[in-house]
Coordinates of C-alpha atoms in Angstrom, one line a residue:
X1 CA 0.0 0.0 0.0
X2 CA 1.5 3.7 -1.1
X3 CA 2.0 6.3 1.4
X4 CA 0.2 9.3 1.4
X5 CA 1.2 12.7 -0.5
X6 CA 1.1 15.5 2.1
X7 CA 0.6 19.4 1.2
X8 CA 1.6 21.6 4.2
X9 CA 0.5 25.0 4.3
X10 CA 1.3 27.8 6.4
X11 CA -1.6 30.5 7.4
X12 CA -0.2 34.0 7.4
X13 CA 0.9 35.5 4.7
X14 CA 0.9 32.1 3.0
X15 CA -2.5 31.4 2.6
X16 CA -4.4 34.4 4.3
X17 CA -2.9 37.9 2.7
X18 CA -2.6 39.3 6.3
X19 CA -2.4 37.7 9.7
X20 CA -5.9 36.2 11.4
X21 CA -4.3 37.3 14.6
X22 CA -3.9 40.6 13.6
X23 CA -8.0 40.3 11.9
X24 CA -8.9 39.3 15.6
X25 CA -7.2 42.0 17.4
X26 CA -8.9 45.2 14.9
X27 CA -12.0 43.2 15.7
X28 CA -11.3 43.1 19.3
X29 CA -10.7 46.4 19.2
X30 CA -13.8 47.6 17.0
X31 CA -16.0 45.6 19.8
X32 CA -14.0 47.1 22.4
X33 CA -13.0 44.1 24.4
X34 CA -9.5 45.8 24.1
X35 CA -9.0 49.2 25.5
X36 CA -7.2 51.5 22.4
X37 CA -4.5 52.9 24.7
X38 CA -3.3 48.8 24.4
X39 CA -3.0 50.1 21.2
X40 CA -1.8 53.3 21.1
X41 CA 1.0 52.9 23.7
X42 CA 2.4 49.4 22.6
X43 CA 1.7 48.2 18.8
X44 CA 1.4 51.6 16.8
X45 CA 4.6 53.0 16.7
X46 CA 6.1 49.9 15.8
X47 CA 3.1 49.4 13.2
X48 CA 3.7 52.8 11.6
X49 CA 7.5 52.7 10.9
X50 CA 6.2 49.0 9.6
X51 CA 3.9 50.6 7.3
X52 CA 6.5 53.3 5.9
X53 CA 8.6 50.6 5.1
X54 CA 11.7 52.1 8.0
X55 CA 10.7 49.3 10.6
X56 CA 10.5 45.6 10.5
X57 CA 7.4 43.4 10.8
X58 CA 8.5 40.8 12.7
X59 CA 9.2 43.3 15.2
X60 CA 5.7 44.6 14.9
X61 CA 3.8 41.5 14.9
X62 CA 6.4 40.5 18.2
X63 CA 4.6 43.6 20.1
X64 CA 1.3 43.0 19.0
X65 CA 1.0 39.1 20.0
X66 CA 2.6 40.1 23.1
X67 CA -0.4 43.2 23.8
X68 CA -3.0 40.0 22.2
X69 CA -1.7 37.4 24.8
X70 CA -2.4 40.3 27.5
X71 CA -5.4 41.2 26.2
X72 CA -7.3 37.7 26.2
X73 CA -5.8 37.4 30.4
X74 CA -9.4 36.2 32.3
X75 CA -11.6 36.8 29.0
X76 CA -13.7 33.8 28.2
X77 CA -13.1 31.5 25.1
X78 CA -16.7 31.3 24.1
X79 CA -17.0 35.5 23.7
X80 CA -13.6 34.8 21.7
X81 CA -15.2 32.6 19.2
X82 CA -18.3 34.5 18.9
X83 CA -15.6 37.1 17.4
X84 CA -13.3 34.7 15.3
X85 CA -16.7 33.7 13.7
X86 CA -16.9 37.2 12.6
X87 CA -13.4 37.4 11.3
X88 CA -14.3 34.5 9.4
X89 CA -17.8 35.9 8.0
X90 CA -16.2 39.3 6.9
X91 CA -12.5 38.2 6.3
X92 CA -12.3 34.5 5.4
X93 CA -12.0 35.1 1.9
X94 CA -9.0 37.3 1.6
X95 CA -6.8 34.9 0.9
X96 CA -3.5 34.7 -1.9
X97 CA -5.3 33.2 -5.8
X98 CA -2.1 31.2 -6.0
X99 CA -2.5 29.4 -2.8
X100 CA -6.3 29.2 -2.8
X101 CA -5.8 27.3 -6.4
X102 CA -3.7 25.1 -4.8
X103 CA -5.4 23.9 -1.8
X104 CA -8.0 23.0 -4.5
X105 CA -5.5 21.2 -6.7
X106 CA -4.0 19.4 -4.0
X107 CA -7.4 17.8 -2.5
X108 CA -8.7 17.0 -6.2
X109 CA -5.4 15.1 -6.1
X110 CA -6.4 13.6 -3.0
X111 CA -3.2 14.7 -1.4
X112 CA -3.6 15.1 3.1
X113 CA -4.2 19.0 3.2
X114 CA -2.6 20.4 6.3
X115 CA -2.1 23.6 7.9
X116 CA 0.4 24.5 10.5
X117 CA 0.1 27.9 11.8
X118 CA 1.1 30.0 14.2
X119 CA -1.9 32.1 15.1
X120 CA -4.1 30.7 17.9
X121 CA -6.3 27.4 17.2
X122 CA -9.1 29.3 17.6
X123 CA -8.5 30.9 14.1
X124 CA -7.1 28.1 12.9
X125 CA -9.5 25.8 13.1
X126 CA -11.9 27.9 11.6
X127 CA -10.2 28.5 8.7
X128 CA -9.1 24.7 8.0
X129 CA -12.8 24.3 7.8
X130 CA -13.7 26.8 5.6
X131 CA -11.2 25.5 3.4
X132 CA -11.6 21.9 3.6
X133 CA -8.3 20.8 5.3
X134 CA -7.8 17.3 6.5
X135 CA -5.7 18.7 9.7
X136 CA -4.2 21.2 11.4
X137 CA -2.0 22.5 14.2
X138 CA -1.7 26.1 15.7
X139 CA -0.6 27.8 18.5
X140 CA -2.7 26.7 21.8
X141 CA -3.8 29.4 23.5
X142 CA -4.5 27.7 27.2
X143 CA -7.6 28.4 29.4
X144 CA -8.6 27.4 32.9
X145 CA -11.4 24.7 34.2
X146 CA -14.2 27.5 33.8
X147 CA -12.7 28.5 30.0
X148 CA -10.9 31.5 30.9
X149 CA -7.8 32.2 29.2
X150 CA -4.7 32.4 31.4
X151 CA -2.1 34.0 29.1
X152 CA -0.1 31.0 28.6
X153 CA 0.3 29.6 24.7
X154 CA 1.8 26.7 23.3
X155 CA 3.5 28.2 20.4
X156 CA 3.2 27.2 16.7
X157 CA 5.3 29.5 14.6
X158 CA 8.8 28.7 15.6
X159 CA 10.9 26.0 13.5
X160 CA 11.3 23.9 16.4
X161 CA 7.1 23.3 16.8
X162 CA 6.6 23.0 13.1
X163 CA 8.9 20.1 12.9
X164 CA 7.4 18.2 15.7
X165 CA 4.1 18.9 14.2
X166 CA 5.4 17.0 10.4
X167 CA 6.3 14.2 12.6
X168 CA 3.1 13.5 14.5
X169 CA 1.3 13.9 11.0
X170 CA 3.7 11.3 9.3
X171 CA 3.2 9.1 11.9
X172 CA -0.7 10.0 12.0
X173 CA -1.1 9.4 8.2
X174 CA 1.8 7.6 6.8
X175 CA 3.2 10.4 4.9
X176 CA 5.5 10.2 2.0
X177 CA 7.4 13.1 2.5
X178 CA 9.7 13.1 -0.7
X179 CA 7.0 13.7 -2.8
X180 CA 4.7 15.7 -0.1
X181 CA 5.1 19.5 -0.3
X182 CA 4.8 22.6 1.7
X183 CA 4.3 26.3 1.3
X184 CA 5.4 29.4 3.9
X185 CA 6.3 32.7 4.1
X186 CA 9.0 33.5 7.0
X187 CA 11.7 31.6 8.7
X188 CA 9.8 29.7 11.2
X189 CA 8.5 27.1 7.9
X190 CA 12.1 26.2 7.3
X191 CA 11.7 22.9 8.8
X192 CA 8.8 22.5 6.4
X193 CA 11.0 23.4 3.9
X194 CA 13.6 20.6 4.6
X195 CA 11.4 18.1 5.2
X196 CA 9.9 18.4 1.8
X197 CA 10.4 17.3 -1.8
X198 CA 8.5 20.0 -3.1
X199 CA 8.8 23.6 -1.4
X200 CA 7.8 26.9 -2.2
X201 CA 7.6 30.0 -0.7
X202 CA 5.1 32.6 -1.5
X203 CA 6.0 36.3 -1.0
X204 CA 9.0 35.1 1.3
X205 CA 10.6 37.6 4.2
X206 CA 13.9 38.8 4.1
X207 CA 15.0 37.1 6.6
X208 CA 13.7 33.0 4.7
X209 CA 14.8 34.4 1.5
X210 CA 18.7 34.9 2.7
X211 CA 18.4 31.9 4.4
X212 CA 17.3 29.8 1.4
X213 CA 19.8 31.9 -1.1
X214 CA 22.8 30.7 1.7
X215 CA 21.3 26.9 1.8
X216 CA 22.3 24.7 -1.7
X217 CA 20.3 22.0 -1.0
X218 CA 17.0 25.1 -0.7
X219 CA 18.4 26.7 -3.0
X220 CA 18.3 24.0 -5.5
X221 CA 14.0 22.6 -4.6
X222 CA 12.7 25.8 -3.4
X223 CA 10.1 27.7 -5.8
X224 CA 9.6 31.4 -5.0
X225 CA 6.1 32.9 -5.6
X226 CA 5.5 36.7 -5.9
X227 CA 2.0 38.0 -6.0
X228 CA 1.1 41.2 -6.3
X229 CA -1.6 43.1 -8.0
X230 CA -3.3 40.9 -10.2
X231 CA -0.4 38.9 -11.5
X232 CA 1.8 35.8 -10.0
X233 CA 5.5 35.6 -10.9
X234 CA 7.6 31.8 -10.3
X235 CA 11.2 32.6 -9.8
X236 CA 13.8 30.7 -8.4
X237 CA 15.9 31.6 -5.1
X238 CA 19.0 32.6 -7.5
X239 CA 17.1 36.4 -8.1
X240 CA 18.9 39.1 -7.0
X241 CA 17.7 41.2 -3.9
X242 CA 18.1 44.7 -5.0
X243 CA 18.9 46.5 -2.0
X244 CA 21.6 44.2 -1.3
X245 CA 23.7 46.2 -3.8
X246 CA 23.0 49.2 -1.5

C-alpha cells in the first residue's frame, strides 16, 4: 500500500494575505473588548515605521501578539469565538489566488491538506474548515477549568514546533514526505522546507529568503512565488535582492 502525498501549508501570509491574529485584534478592538490605549501605547509605533517601510514586521507583529496574549488574560473563550466567527464571515475570503488554487488542486489530487500555523487554534481551526483541510496545528492558547484564558500559549510559529508537528502527522497518516510539499512565508517554515520534496515560498521575508539563497540544498528545490496586483510571478531563489547592492 502507497503512502500518502502531504501538502503543508502555512496560514499568514501564505494562505491568508494578512495575519488572522492581527483580523482578531482590529476586531477586538472595534467591539471594544480591548482598550485603544493597548493600542496606542504598545503596537502603533512599531506598526507605523512597519507601514513606511523604516521598521521591521517581525518586530511589529512580536509587540502585537505580546499586547493579544495580555489582552485575552481572564476573558472567556466562548466570547472569543463569537468574534473569530466574525473574522471569518467578513474576512475568510482574503486569501493569496495562487495558494487558494492550490489547496484546491491538492485535494482534487487527494493529497492530506494540512495547515500548520502560528496564530491561535481558535483561528485556525476555523479556517481549515472553511477550506476543507484534512488537519491542522496552531498555536494553543490555554484556558482554565471555567474557560478563561490564562495568558499562557503553546507556540506554533517557531521552526522547532513546526517540525514536531510533520512528525506527528507522518506518523498519523503515513506520509510520503519526498514527494509531499509545503508552502510558507517567513523563517519559522524552514523545517517544512527541509522536510519536503517539493517547497515553495510565497512572498517570502527577508529574513527566509537569505536563508534559502545561503542553503544549496533550498536553494536547489525551493520555488519562489510573488503576487502582487493581479499577476503571479515563479522565480527561483537565485534572483537578486536589490537592495543588497545598497
Amino acid at each position: 500500500m502507497s503512502k500518502n502525498i502531504a501538502a503543508f501549508f502555512d496560514i499568514d501570509g501564505t494562505i491568508y494575505r494578512d495575519s488572522l491574529l492581527i483580523e482578531h485584534f482590529k476586531m477586538l478592538l472595534k467591539y471594544e473588548y480591548i482598550n485603544m490605549m493597548s493600542w496606542e501605547s504598545k503596537v502603533k509605533e512599531k506598526f507605523l515605521k512597519w507601514e513606511n517601510r523604516t521598521g521591521d514586521y517581525d518586530d511589529y507583529l512580536d509587540e502585537l501578539v505580546r499586547t493579544y496574549m495580555e489582552a485575552l488574560k481572564n476573558f472567556n473563550k466562548d466570547e472569543m469565538d463569537f468574534v473569530a466567527k466574525r473574522v471569518m464571515e467578513l474576512k475568510g475570503d482574503k486569501v493569496y489566488r495562487y495558494t487558494r488554487d492550490r489547496l484546491k488542486y491538492h485535494k482534487e489530487q487527494g493529497h492530506k491538506v494540512i495547515i500548520i500555523s502560528g496564530s491561535p487554534d481558535f483561528l485556525v481551526g476555523k479556517l481549515a474548515e472553511k477550506y476543507g483541510a484534512d488537519d491542522y496545528r496552531a498555536s494553543i492558547y490555554k484556558v482554565n477549568e471555567n474557560g478563561v484564558f490564562t495568558g499562557e500559549v503553546e507556540p506554533m510559529w517557531d521552526e522547532k514546533s513546526k517540525k514536531e508537528a510533520i512528525k506527528e502527522f507522518c506518523k498519523k497518516y503515513d506520509i510520503d514526505l519526498e514527494n509531499s510539499f509545503a508552502y510558507g512565508d517567513t523563517t519559522g517554515d524552514l523545517t517544512m522546507f527541509k522536510a519536503v520534496k517539493n517547497a515553495i515560498a510565497i512572498n517570502p521575508a527577508k529574513k527566509l529568503f537569505k536563508k534559502i539563497k545561503n542553503n544549496e540544498k533550498l536553494k536547489e528545490k525551493v520555488t519562489i512565488i510573488v503576487e502582487r496586483k493581479d499577476i503571479i510571478y515563479q522565480l527561483d531563489a537565485n534572483v537578486e535582492i536589490l537592495e543588497e547592492n545598497k
